[in-house]
Coordinates of C-alpha atoms and ligand atoms in Angstrom, one line a residue:
Chain A
M1 CA -30.5 30.8 -84.7
R2 CA -29.0 30.8 -87.9
I3 CA -25.9 33.5 -88.6
K4 CA -27.7 35.2 -91.6
S5 CA -24.7 37.6 -92.1
H6 CA -21.2 37.9 -91.0
P7 CA -18.9 39.9 -91.2
I8 CA -16.0 37.9 -92.3
L9 CA -18.0 35.1 -94.0
G10 CA -20.6 37.2 -95.4
D11 CA -24.1 36.2 -96.3
I12 CA -25.2 32.7 -95.4
P13 CA -24.5 30.5 -98.7
K14 CA -28.0 29.9 -100.1
R15 CA -28.8 25.7 -100.2
K16 CA -31.9 23.4 -100.6
L17 CA -34.5 24.0 -98.2
V18 CA -36.0 20.6 -97.3
K19 CA -38.2 19.4 -94.7
I20 CA -37.6 16.9 -92.1
E21 CA -39.8 15.6 -89.2
V22 CA -38.7 15.6 -85.6
D23 CA -40.9 13.7 -82.9
G24 CA -43.9 14.7 -85.0
R25 CA -43.2 18.0 -85.8
T26 CA -42.2 19.5 -89.5
I27 CA -39.3 21.7 -89.3
E28 CA -37.2 23.2 -92.5
A29 CA -33.6 22.5 -92.9
F30 CA -30.7 22.6 -95.2
E31 CA -29.8 19.7 -97.3
G32 CA -26.6 18.3 -96.3
E33 CA -26.4 20.1 -93.3
P34 CA -26.0 18.3 -90.0
I35 CA -28.8 17.1 -88.5
A36 CA -27.9 18.6 -85.4
A37 CA -27.5 21.9 -87.1
A38 CA -30.9 22.1 -88.3
L39 CA -32.2 21.1 -84.9
L40 CA -30.3 23.9 -82.8
A41 CA -31.5 26.6 -85.7
A42 CA -34.9 25.3 -84.8
G43 CA -34.6 25.7 -81.2
I44 CA -34.4 22.1 -80.1
K45 CA -31.7 21.4 -77.7
V46 CA -32.5 17.8 -76.0
F47 CA -31.7 15.1 -78.5
R48 CA -31.8 11.9 -76.3
R49 CA -32.1 10.9 -72.7
T50 CA -30.1 8.4 -70.7
V51 CA -30.3 4.7 -70.2
K52 CA -31.1 4.9 -66.5
R53 CA -32.2 8.3 -65.2
R54 CA -33.6 10.0 -68.5
E55 CA -31.2 12.9 -68.4
P56 CA -31.2 15.1 -71.0
R57 CA -28.3 15.3 -73.4
G58 CA -27.5 17.1 -76.5
L59 CA -24.7 18.5 -78.6
F60 CA -21.4 18.6 -77.1
C61 CA -18.3 17.8 -79.4
T62 CA -19.9 18.6 -83.1
I63 CA -17.1 16.3 -84.1
G64 CA -18.5 12.8 -84.1
Q65 CA -16.1 11.8 -80.9
C66 CA -18.9 12.0 -77.7
T67 CA -21.7 10.2 -78.9
D68 CA -23.9 13.0 -76.6
C69 CA -25.8 13.9 -79.5
M70 CA -27.3 10.2 -80.7
M71 CA -30.9 10.2 -81.9
T72 CA -32.9 7.9 -83.7
V73 CA -33.2 8.3 -87.4
N74 CA -35.5 6.7 -89.9
G75 CA -36.1 3.8 -87.2
M76 CA -32.1 3.7 -86.5
P77 CA -31.0 4.3 -83.2
N78 CA -27.5 5.7 -82.0
V79 CA -27.0 8.1 -85.4
R80 CA -24.4 10.8 -84.4
T81 CA -26.6 13.7 -85.5
C82 CA -23.3 15.8 -85.4
I83 CA -22.4 14.3 -88.6
T84 CA -25.2 12.9 -90.1
P85 CA -26.1 15.0 -93.2
V86 CA -29.9 16.2 -93.5
E87 CA -32.0 14.4 -96.2
E88 CA -35.5 15.2 -97.3
G89 CA -38.0 14.0 -95.5
M90 CA -35.8 12.1 -92.6
E91 CA -37.9 11.1 -89.6
I92 CA -36.0 12.0 -86.5
S93 CA -36.8 11.2 -82.7
T94 CA -35.8 12.1 -79.2
Q95 CA -33.7 8.5 -78.5
I96 CA -34.9 7.2 -75.3
G97 CA -32.1 4.9 -73.1
R98 CA -30.5 2.8 -76.2
G99 CA -33.2 3.6 -78.2
E100 CA -35.0 0.0 -78.1
R101 CA -38.3 -0.1 -79.7
S102 CA -41.1 -0.1 -77.0
Chain B
M1 CA -4.8 -1.7 -101.1
D2 CA -1.0 -0.6 -100.4
A3 CA 0.8 2.6 -99.8
E4 CA 4.6 3.3 -99.5
V5 CA 3.1 6.1 -96.7
A6 CA -0.1 6.2 -95.3
V7 CA -1.0 9.3 -93.7
V8 CA -3.5 9.7 -91.1
G9 CA -5.5 12.9 -90.4
A10 CA -5.5 15.7 -93.3
G11 CA -4.9 18.7 -90.7
P12 CA -2.2 21.0 -91.2
A13 CA 0.4 18.6 -90.2
G14 CA -1.1 15.6 -92.4
L15 CA -1.4 17.6 -95.7
S16 CA 2.2 19.0 -95.2
A17 CA 3.8 15.6 -94.5
S18 CA 1.9 14.0 -97.7
I19 CA 2.6 17.1 -99.9
E20 CA 6.9 16.8 -99.1
A21 CA 6.7 13.2 -99.5
A22 CA 4.8 12.7 -102.5
R23 CA 7.0 15.8 -103.8
L24 CA 10.2 13.5 -103.2
G25 CA 8.2 10.7 -104.9
A26 CA 6.7 8.7 -102.4
K27 CA 3.4 7.0 -103.1
I28 CA 0.9 8.5 -100.5
V29 CA -2.9 7.5 -99.3
L30 CA -4.0 10.3 -97.1
I31 CA -7.0 9.6 -94.8
D32 CA -9.5 11.6 -92.7
E33 CA -12.8 10.9 -91.4
N34 CA -13.8 14.3 -92.0
G35 CA -15.7 14.9 -95.1
K36 CA -13.7 18.3 -95.9
P37 CA -10.2 18.5 -95.5
G38 CA -7.7 20.9 -93.2
G39 CA -8.5 19.7 -89.6
Q40 CA -8.9 22.7 -87.2
L41 CA -8.3 25.0 -89.9
F42 CA -11.4 25.3 -91.6
K43 CA -13.1 26.4 -88.6
Q44 CA -10.6 29.1 -87.8
I45 CA -11.3 32.6 -89.8
H46 CA -9.2 34.3 -88.0
K47 CA -5.7 36.0 -89.0
F48 CA -3.1 33.6 -88.0
F49 CA -0.2 34.7 -85.5
G50 CA 3.3 33.4 -86.3
S51 CA 5.7 34.5 -88.7
M52 CA 5.3 35.4 -92.8
E53 CA 6.9 32.0 -93.6
H54 CA 4.1 30.1 -91.7
L55 CA 1.6 32.2 -93.9
A56 CA 0.6 34.2 -91.0
G57 CA -1.7 36.9 -91.5
L58 CA -4.0 34.8 -93.4
R59 CA -7.0 33.3 -92.0
G60 CA -7.2 29.7 -91.1
Y61 CA -9.0 28.2 -94.0
D62 CA -7.2 30.3 -96.2
I63 CA -4.0 28.0 -95.4
G64 CA -6.1 24.9 -95.5
N65 CA -7.1 25.5 -98.8
K66 CA -3.9 26.6 -100.1
L67 CA -2.4 23.0 -98.8
W68 CA -5.1 21.1 -100.2
Q69 CA -4.7 22.8 -103.6
R70 CA -0.9 21.6 -103.6
A71 CA -2.1 18.1 -102.5
M72 CA -4.1 18.1 -105.6
E73 CA -1.7 19.4 -108.3
L74 CA 0.5 16.6 -106.6
K75 CA -2.6 14.2 -107.4
I76 CA -2.2 12.6 -103.7
N77 CA -4.8 9.8 -103.4
V78 CA -7.3 11.0 -100.7
M79 CA -9.6 9.5 -98.9
L80 CA -11.8 11.3 -97.1
N81 CA -15.5 10.3 -95.2
T82 CA -13.0 7.5 -93.9
T83 CA -11.9 6.3 -90.3
V84 CA -8.7 4.6 -89.5
F85 CA -9.9 2.2 -86.7
G86 CA -6.9 0.4 -85.9
I87 CA -3.3 -0.4 -86.7
F88 CA -2.5 -3.8 -86.5
G89 CA 0.8 -5.7 -86.8
D90 CA 3.2 -4.6 -89.1
K91 CA 1.9 -1.7 -90.5
T92 CA -1.5 -2.7 -91.6
L93 CA -4.6 -0.4 -91.3
G94 CA -8.1 -1.3 -90.7
L95 CA -10.2 1.5 -92.5
L96 CA -13.7 2.0 -92.3
T97 CA -15.0 4.0 -95.5
T98 CA -18.6 4.6 -96.0
M99 CA -18.6 1.6 -98.0
G100 CA -17.5 -0.6 -95.4
S101 CA -14.1 -1.9 -94.3
E102 CA -11.0 -1.9 -96.3
I103 CA -7.1 -3.3 -95.4
L104 CA -4.5 -1.0 -96.1
R105 CA -0.7 -2.2 -95.8
A106 CA 1.7 0.6 -95.7
Q107 CA 5.5 0.5 -95.4
R108 CA 5.4 4.0 -93.4
I109 CA 2.6 5.4 -91.4
I110 CA 2.5 9.0 -90.4
L111 CA 0.1 10.0 -87.8
A112 CA -1.1 13.3 -87.7
T113 CA -4.6 12.9 -85.9
G114 CA -4.7 15.9 -83.7
G115 CA -5.9 16.3 -80.5
S116 CA -9.3 16.2 -78.7
E117 CA -10.8 18.4 -76.4
N118 CA -10.8 18.6 -72.6
T119 CA -13.5 19.1 -70.5
I120 CA -14.0 19.8 -66.6
A121 CA -16.8 18.2 -64.4
F122 CA -19.3 20.1 -62.5
P123 CA -22.7 19.8 -61.4
G124 CA -24.8 20.2 -64.2
W125 CA -22.3 19.9 -66.8
T126 CA -23.8 17.1 -68.6
L127 CA -26.8 19.6 -69.3
P128 CA -27.6 20.8 -73.1
G129 CA -25.8 23.7 -73.5
V130 CA -22.5 22.8 -71.8
M131 CA -20.1 22.1 -74.8
G132 CA -16.4 22.5 -76.2
A133 CA -15.4 25.5 -77.1
G134 CA -14.0 23.8 -80.3
A135 CA -17.6 22.4 -80.9
A136 CA -19.0 25.7 -80.8
Q137 CA -16.5 27.0 -83.1
T138 CA -17.4 24.4 -85.5
L139 CA -21.2 25.4 -85.5
I140 CA -20.9 29.1 -85.9
N141 CA -18.2 29.1 -88.5
V142 CA -18.7 25.9 -90.5
H143 CA -22.4 25.5 -90.1
R144 CA -23.7 29.2 -89.4
V145 CA -25.7 28.2 -86.5
L146 CA -25.4 29.8 -82.9
P147 CA -25.3 27.4 -80.1
G148 CA -27.2 29.8 -78.2
K149 CA -27.7 33.8 -77.5
R150 CA -25.8 34.4 -73.7
I151 CA -22.5 32.4 -73.6
L152 CA -20.2 31.9 -70.4
M153 CA -16.5 31.2 -71.5
V154 CA -14.4 28.7 -69.3
G155 CA -10.7 29.1 -70.1
S156 CA -8.3 32.2 -71.6
G157 CA -5.9 30.5 -73.7
N158 CA -5.8 31.1 -77.4
V159 CA -8.7 28.8 -77.9
G160 CA -11.3 30.3 -75.1
L161 CA -10.3 33.9 -76.3
I162 CA -10.4 33.4 -80.0
V163 CA -13.4 31.5 -79.8
S164 CA -15.0 34.1 -77.6
Y165 CA -14.2 36.7 -80.2
Q166 CA -15.9 35.0 -83.0
L167 CA -18.9 34.4 -81.0
L168 CA -19.4 37.6 -80.7
Q169 CA -18.7 38.1 -84.6
A170 CA -21.4 35.8 -85.1
G171 CA -23.3 37.9 -82.8
A172 CA -23.8 36.2 -79.4
E173 CA -23.1 37.6 -76.1
V174 CA -20.5 36.8 -74.1
V175 CA -21.5 37.4 -70.7
A176 CA -18.2 36.6 -69.2
L177 CA -14.7 34.6 -69.8
V178 CA -13.9 33.0 -66.2
E179 CA -10.1 32.0 -66.1
A180 CA -9.1 29.4 -62.8
A181 CA -4.9 30.7 -62.9
P182 CA -4.6 33.9 -61.6
K183 CA -3.4 35.7 -65.2
I184 CA -4.8 34.9 -68.6
G185 CA -3.6 32.1 -70.6
G186 CA -3.3 33.3 -74.1
Y187 CA -1.6 36.0 -76.3
R188 CA -2.4 39.4 -75.1
V189 CA -3.8 41.0 -78.5
H190 CA -6.4 38.4 -78.5
A191 CA -7.6 39.1 -74.9
A192 CA -7.6 43.0 -75.8
K193 CA -9.8 42.4 -78.4
I194 CA -12.6 41.0 -76.5
Q195 CA -12.0 43.2 -73.5
R196 CA -12.6 46.1 -75.8
A197 CA -15.7 44.9 -77.1
G198 CA -16.7 44.6 -73.3
V199 CA -16.3 41.0 -72.2
P200 CA -15.2 40.9 -68.5
I201 CA -12.0 38.7 -68.2
M202 CA -12.2 37.1 -64.8
V203 CA -9.1 35.6 -63.7
S204 CA -9.2 33.3 -60.3
H205 CA -12.4 32.2 -61.2
T206 CA -14.3 29.1 -62.3
V207 CA -17.8 27.8 -63.1
K208 CA -19.3 25.9 -60.0
R209 CA -22.5 24.7 -61.6
A210 CA -24.8 24.8 -64.2
H211 CA -28.5 25.4 -63.6
G212 CA -31.2 23.9 -65.5
R213 CA -33.9 21.4 -65.9
D214 CA -33.3 20.5 -69.8
Y215 CA -30.8 22.7 -71.0
V216 CA -28.6 25.3 -69.0
E217 CA -30.7 28.1 -68.2
A218 CA -27.9 30.2 -66.1
A219 CA -24.4 29.4 -64.5
T220 CA -22.7 30.0 -61.0
I221 CA -19.2 31.1 -61.1
V222 CA -17.0 31.5 -58.0
R223 CA -13.6 32.8 -57.0
V224 CA -10.9 30.5 -56.3
D225 CA -7.8 30.8 -54.3
D226 CA -4.2 30.3 -55.5
D227 CA -4.4 26.1 -54.4
L228 CA -7.5 26.9 -57.1
K229 CA -10.0 25.9 -54.1
M230 CA -13.3 27.8 -54.4
I231 CA -14.0 30.6 -52.2
P232 CA -17.5 30.1 -50.4
G233 CA -19.3 33.5 -50.6
T234 CA -17.9 34.9 -53.4
E235 CA -20.5 33.4 -55.9
K236 CA -22.6 34.9 -58.3
T237 CA -24.9 33.6 -61.0
F238 CA -25.6 34.8 -64.5
D239 CA -28.5 34.0 -66.9
V240 CA -26.4 32.0 -69.7
D241 CA -27.9 29.5 -72.1
T242 CA -24.8 28.2 -73.0
I243 CA -21.5 27.2 -71.4
C244 CA -18.3 26.8 -73.7
L245 CA -15.2 24.7 -72.1
A246 CA -11.7 25.8 -73.2
V247 CA -9.8 24.0 -71.1
G248 CA -7.3 22.3 -73.1
L249 CA -6.6 19.6 -75.5
T250 CA -5.1 16.5 -75.5
P251 CA -3.0 14.4 -78.2
L252 CA -5.5 12.0 -79.8
S253 CA -3.2 9.0 -79.7
E254 CA -4.9 5.6 -79.9
L255 CA -3.5 4.6 -83.0
A256 CA -0.1 4.9 -81.7
W257 CA -0.9 3.1 -78.3
M258 CA -2.3 0.4 -80.7
S259 CA 0.9 0.4 -82.9
G260 CA 2.9 -0.4 -79.6
C261 CA 4.4 3.1 -79.5
K262 CA 6.2 4.2 -76.3
F263 CA 4.8 7.4 -74.6
I264 CA 6.3 9.6 -72.0
F265 CA 3.9 12.4 -69.8
V266 CA 4.4 15.9 -70.5
P267 CA 1.9 18.3 -69.1
T268 CA 3.1 21.3 -71.1
L269 CA 2.2 19.3 -74.2
G270 CA -1.1 18.3 -73.4
G271 CA -0.3 14.6 -71.7
H272 CA 0.9 11.7 -72.9
V273 CA 2.8 11.8 -76.0
P274 CA 4.2 9.3 -78.3
I275 CA 7.8 9.5 -78.1
H276 CA 9.7 10.4 -80.9
N277 CA 13.1 11.9 -82.2
E278 CA 14.1 14.9 -84.6
D279 CA 12.5 13.1 -87.6
L280 CA 9.4 12.7 -85.7
E281 CA 9.9 8.8 -85.5
T282 CA 8.5 7.1 -82.8
T283 CA 9.9 3.8 -80.8
V284 CA 8.6 1.7 -83.6
E285 CA 10.4 1.8 -86.5
G286 CA 8.6 3.4 -89.8
I287 CA 6.0 4.8 -87.6
Y288 CA 6.1 8.7 -87.6
V289 CA 4.0 11.3 -85.7
A290 CA 3.3 15.1 -86.5
G291 CA 1.3 18.2 -85.3
D292 CA -1.1 17.7 -82.3
I293 CA -0.5 14.3 -81.5
A294 CA 3.2 14.8 -81.1
G295 CA 2.4 17.7 -78.6
I296 CA -0.6 20.1 -78.4
E297 CA 1.4 23.6 -80.1
E298 CA 0.2 25.2 -83.2
A299 CA -0.8 25.1 -86.8
S300 CA 2.7 26.7 -87.9
I301 CA 4.5 23.9 -85.9
A302 CA 2.2 21.2 -87.1
M303 CA 2.9 22.1 -91.0
E304 CA 7.0 22.2 -90.0
E305 CA 6.8 18.9 -88.3
G306 CA 4.4 17.2 -91.0
R307 CA 7.1 18.4 -93.6
L308 CA 10.1 16.9 -91.8
A309 CA 8.2 13.5 -91.0
G310 CA 7.1 13.6 -94.7
I311 CA 10.5 14.0 -95.8
A312 CA 12.2 11.9 -93.2
A313 CA 9.9 8.8 -94.5
A314 CA 10.5 9.3 -98.3
E315 CA 14.1 9.4 -97.5
S316 CA 14.2 6.0 -95.4
L317 CA 12.3 4.6 -98.7
G318 CA 15.6 5.5 -100.5
Y319 CA 14.1 8.8 -102.0
A320 CA 16.1 12.0 -102.6
R321 CA 18.4 11.3 -100.0
E322 CA 20.5 14.3 -100.4
E323 CA 18.1 16.7 -100.8
A324 CA 16.5 15.5 -97.5
T325 CA 19.4 16.2 -95.4
K326 CA 19.4 19.6 -96.4
L327 CA 15.8 20.5 -96.2
K328 CA 15.5 18.9 -92.8
K329 CA 18.6 20.9 -91.5
E330 CA 16.1 24.1 -92.9
I331 CA 13.2 22.8 -91.3
K332 CA 14.6 22.2 -87.8
E333 CA 16.0 25.8 -87.7
R334 CA 12.4 27.4 -88.4
V335 CA 11.2 25.1 -86.1
Q336 CA 13.5 26.5 -83.3
Q337 CA 12.7 30.1 -84.2
L338 CA 8.9 29.2 -83.7
R339 CA 9.4 28.1 -80.3
R340 CA 11.1 31.2 -78.8
G341 CA 9.6 33.7 -76.6
P342 CA 7.5 32.6 -73.1
F343 CA 5.2 30.5 -74.7
G344 CA 7.4 28.9 -76.9
E345 CA 10.5 28.2 -74.4
D346 CA 8.3 25.9 -72.2
R347 CA 7.5 24.2 -75.2
Y348 CA 10.8 23.9 -76.5
L349 CA 12.2 22.3 -73.4
A350 CA 9.3 19.8 -73.1
K351 CA 10.1 18.7 -76.5
Q352 CA 13.8 18.4 -75.5
R353 CA 13.2 16.3 -72.8
I354 CA 11.0 14.0 -75.2
M355 CA 14.3 13.7 -77.6
K356 CA 16.4 12.7 -74.9
V357 CA 14.7 9.3 -74.4
A358 CA 13.9 8.8 -78.3
P359 CA 15.5 6.3 -80.1
R360 CA 18.9 7.5 -81.9
Ligands
FAD1 C1 -9.8 27.9 -82.0 C2 -8.3 27.7 -82.2 C3 -7.3 28.7 -82.6 C4 -6.0 28.2 -83.1 N1 -5.5 29.5 -83.8 C5 -4.3 29.0 -84.2 C6 -3.1 30.4 -84.9 O1 -3.6 31.4 -85.0 N2 -2.1 29.9 -85.2 C7 -1.5 28.7 -85.1 O2 -0.5 28.3 -85.5 N3 -2.5 27.7 -84.5 C8 -3.7 27.9 -84.3 N4 -4.5 26.7 -83.4 C9 -3.7 25.6 -83.4 C10 -3.9 24.8 -84.5 O3 -4.9 24.9 -85.0 C11 -3.4 23.3 -84.4 O4 -2.1 23.1 -83.6 C12 -3.6 22.5 -85.5 O5 -4.7 22.3 -86.3 C13 -2.8 21.0 -85.4 O6 -2.8 20.4 -86.5 P1 -3.2 18.8 -86.9 O7 -2.7 18.6 -88.2 O8 -1.7 18.3 -86.2 O9 -4.4 18.0 -86.0 P2 -5.8 18.7 -86.6 O10 -6.1 19.9 -87.4 O11 -6.6 18.7 -85.7 O12 -5.9 17.8 -87.7 C14 -6.0 16.2 -87.4 C15 -7.1 15.9 -88.3 O13 -7.0 14.1 -88.3 C16 -8.2 13.6 -88.6 N5 -8.2 12.4 -87.7 C17 -7.9 12.1 -86.3 N6 -8.6 10.4 -86.1 C18 -8.5 10.3 -87.2 C19 -8.7 9.0 -87.4 N7 -8.7 7.9 -86.5 N8 -8.8 8.4 -88.8 C20 -9.0 9.7 -89.8 N9 -8.8 10.8 -89.6 C21 -8.6 10.9 -88.4 C22 -9.3 14.5 -88.1 O14 -10.4 14.5 -88.4 C23 -8.5 15.9 -88.5 O15 -9.2 16.3 -89.8 C24 -5.8 27.1 -83.0 C25 -6.4 26.1 -82.4 C26 -7.7 26.4 -82.2 C27 -8.6 25.2 -81.7
FES2 S1 -21.6 16.0 -80.4 FE1 -20.0 14.4 -80.1 S2 -20.6 12.8 -81.4 FE2 -22.2 14.4 -81.9

């Protein structure tokens, strides 16, 4: 959910909308915002599953410290989505375990 | 690369340190891993508490912008998106930039890395939807996205109170705020604001578990006794999609550990704190600390400590000796003022304990 208007910060700044792909589904995102913000805005909360028990993990610290938000981005696993900016056409997928190719 | 003074962290402490040291003539390199300067300030949209001298009444991000402008006027060399990953023998810093790694040799180092959020563990705490209160604050105020619609806040310190209010401003519903202690931790004014908005603050209560398969769908809270033990039969369950943890900060001190600084354990200041003297110099000569790394306090104190450390570092390099003595005295008096009152008093005494074991 985007915060479109805000009593102190005013209207949401205008930025360029781009398309990215998440697990095969196309969503809209603002260029340059963290990938994690775009996913939350699209209602996606599970970013990866743990190595052994495949438990869900999502955003936790939002400042690059905890690594809970890691996903596979353009084929590269272990990308911290909370501090990685969106680029047009990015392909993002839920990371399973360490993100080894199956 | 070389610097007379390397400052790690561009929050209120690091910016203030760089400004003072640069003003006195020292050559600075200021480094921050974030893409934006200001540290915690850039996500704080409330009007600051404190005194006028400390820009109280201004919003956090305005204070950040002011400091940043001053740093730019002084043409300070700033490296953003750059992480200091280590400090090696004799003040050599390892930097990770977007281009790769680099070495910086400094004569003095000021560590102003701030703090990191604490967490508490309970069944379900790893579910997506459980996050730090600071994390939620960054999301709503910087990225303009809500983490959820219905929130349970855990912890009634100023961070829990302020972030609750900001979640309301952003359009979320704060279902309740629980606090394990028998009384509210933060300032009365902040508590009153969210109570007026209808958020129940439940003292002597904590979170017992988070429910949900893939993400948080509900939370159970429970009453605790004076020893913080859960009282069976007092559980209540709320439908929430987000649980925010505002359970304190710990000094972010790895770089000080790596440098061989000696530490002291001071719970009032957030845990292990590098031992430092009145000039904020640690037990390693030429390495200073300032702001939350020197004990979790507030931005107004972080700015004053930054100034002190910046002046002391410049002075030790031979800049502005006479002026420095006068400036340091004024700042020390202002810091004393800031540590008055019921909250400040404890921190004042804790800091005194540290100074006692510090060199010189
Ligand atoms: C919700 C909330 C409300 C608050 N309200 C107030 C208030 O009203 N009044 C008040 O006085 N105070 C307030 N504070 C407290 C205040 O924000 C902090 O005390 C202050 O920001 C600490 O300043 P600092 O410079 O020590 O650290 P920070 O502001 O945390 O800055 C540290 C910087 O260091 C960088 N860094 C860390 N490690 C590295 C590394 N290895 N390499 C490179 N860079 C690194 C980080 O990216 C960060 O930018 C509030 C805090 C919060 C969370
Ligand atoms: S949420 Fe912690 S690293 Fe991204």
